[in-house]
Short mmCIF file of C-alpha atoms in Angstrom, two decimals:
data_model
loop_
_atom_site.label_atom_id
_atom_site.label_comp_id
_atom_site.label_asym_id
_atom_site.label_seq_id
_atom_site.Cartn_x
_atom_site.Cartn_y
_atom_site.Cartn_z
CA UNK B 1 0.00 0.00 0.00
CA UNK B 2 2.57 2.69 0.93
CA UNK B 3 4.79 1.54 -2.43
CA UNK B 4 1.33 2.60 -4.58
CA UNK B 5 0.67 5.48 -2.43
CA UNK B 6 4.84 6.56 -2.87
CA UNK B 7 4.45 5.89 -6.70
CA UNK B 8 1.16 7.93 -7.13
CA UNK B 9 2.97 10.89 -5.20
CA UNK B 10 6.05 10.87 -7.00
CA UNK B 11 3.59 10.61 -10.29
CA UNK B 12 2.09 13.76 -9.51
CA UNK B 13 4.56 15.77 -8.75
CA UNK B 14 6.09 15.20 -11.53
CA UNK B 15 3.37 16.18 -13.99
CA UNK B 16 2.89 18.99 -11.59
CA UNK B 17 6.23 20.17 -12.20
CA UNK B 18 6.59 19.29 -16.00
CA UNK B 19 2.81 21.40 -16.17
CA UNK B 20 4.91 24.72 -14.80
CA UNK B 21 8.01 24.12 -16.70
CA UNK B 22 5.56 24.43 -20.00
CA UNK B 23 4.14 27.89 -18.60
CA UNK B 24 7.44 29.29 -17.16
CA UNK B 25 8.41 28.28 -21.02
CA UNK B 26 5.70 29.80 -23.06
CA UNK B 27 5.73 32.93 -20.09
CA UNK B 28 9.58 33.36 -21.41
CA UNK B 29 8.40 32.99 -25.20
CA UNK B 30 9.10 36.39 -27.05
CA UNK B 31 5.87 36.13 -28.63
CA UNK B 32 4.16 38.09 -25.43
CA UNK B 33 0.24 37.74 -26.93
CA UNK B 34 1.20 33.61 -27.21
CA UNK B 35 1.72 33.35 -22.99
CA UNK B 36 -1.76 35.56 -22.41
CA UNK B 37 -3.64 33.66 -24.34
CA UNK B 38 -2.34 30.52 -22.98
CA UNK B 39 -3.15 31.66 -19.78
CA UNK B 40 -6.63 32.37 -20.45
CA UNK B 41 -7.43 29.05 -22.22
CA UNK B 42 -5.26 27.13 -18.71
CA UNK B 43 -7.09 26.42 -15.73
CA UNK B 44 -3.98 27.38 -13.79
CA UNK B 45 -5.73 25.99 -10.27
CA UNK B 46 -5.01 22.32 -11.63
CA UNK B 47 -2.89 20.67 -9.71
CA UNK B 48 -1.61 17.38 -9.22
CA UNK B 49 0.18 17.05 -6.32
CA UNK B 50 -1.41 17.40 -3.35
CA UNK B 51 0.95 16.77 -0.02
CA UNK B 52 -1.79 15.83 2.34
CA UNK B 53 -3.02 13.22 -0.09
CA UNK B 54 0.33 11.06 0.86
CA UNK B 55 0.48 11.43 4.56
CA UNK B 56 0.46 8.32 6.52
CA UNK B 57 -1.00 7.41 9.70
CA UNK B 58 2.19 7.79 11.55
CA UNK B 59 3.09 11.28 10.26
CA UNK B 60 -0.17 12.34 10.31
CA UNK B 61 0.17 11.61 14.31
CA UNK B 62 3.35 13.01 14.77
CA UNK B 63 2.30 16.54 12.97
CA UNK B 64 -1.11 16.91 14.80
CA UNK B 65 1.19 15.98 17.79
CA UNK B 66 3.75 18.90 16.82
CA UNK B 67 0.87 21.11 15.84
CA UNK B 68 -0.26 20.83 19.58
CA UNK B 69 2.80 21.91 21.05
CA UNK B 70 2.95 24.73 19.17
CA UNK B 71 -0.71 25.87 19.83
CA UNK B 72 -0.21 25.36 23.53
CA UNK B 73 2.97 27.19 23.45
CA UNK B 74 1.76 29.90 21.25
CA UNK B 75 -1.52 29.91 24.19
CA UNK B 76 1.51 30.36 27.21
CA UNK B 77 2.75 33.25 25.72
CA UNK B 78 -0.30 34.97 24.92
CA UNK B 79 -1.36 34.15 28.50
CA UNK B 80 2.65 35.55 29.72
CA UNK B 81 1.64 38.72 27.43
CA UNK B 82 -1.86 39.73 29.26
CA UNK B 83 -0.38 39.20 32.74
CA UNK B 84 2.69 41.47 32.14
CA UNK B 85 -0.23 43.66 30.06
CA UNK B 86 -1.83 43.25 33.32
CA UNK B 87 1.01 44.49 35.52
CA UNK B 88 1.46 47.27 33.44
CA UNK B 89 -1.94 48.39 33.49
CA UNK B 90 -1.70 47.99 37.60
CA UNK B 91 1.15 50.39 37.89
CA UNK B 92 -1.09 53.06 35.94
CA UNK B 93 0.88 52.57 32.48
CA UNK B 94 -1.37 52.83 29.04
CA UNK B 95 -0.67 50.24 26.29
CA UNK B 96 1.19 52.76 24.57
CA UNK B 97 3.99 52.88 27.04
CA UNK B 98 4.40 49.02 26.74
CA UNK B 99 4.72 49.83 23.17
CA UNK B 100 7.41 51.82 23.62
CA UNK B 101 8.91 49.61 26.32
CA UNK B 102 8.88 47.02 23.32
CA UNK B 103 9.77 48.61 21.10
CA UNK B 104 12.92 49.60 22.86
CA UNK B 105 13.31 45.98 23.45
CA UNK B 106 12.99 44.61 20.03
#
């Protein structure tokens, strides 16, 4: 199964990439009025290869996995943010100042 899967992928990519050699070709024609009316007559939102279409089970897994690490870590900071926001706002300070404290930072 993941030998059929492997040679459908590798398949598609490469009419994929053989499909935008032809345009990058007729787009560097000299005949300028040749490449626009190729484009109109192409439905250029073909495509082959589609990446998610070849995941398996196991790297499906280990992405959501690494997708939830980042979330929660992205969650921490923003969480780390409004409490110093918070402290700021405590000691009387407007947004703007923070601004300018980060900016300073940065």
């Amino acid at each position: 199964e993941l030998r059929g899967t492997l040679n459908v992928c590798r398949s598609n990519a490469w009419k994929e990439i053989q499909f935008l050699r032809q345009q990058l070709s007729v787009a560097s024609n000299d005949k300028g009025d040749k490449a626009i009316k190729l484009e109109s007559d192409v439905d250029a939102n073909v495509y082959w290869f589609e990446p998610s279409w070849y995941v398996d089970p196991v790297t499906r897994g280990f992405l959501k996995e690494c997708i939830k690490r980042g979330t929660e870590s992205l969650l921490q900071q923003v969480a780390d943010m409004e409490r110093q926001l918070d402290g700021y706002r405590g000691q009387g300070k407007s947004v703007l100042d923070l601004l300018d404290v980060a900016m300073k930072i940065g």
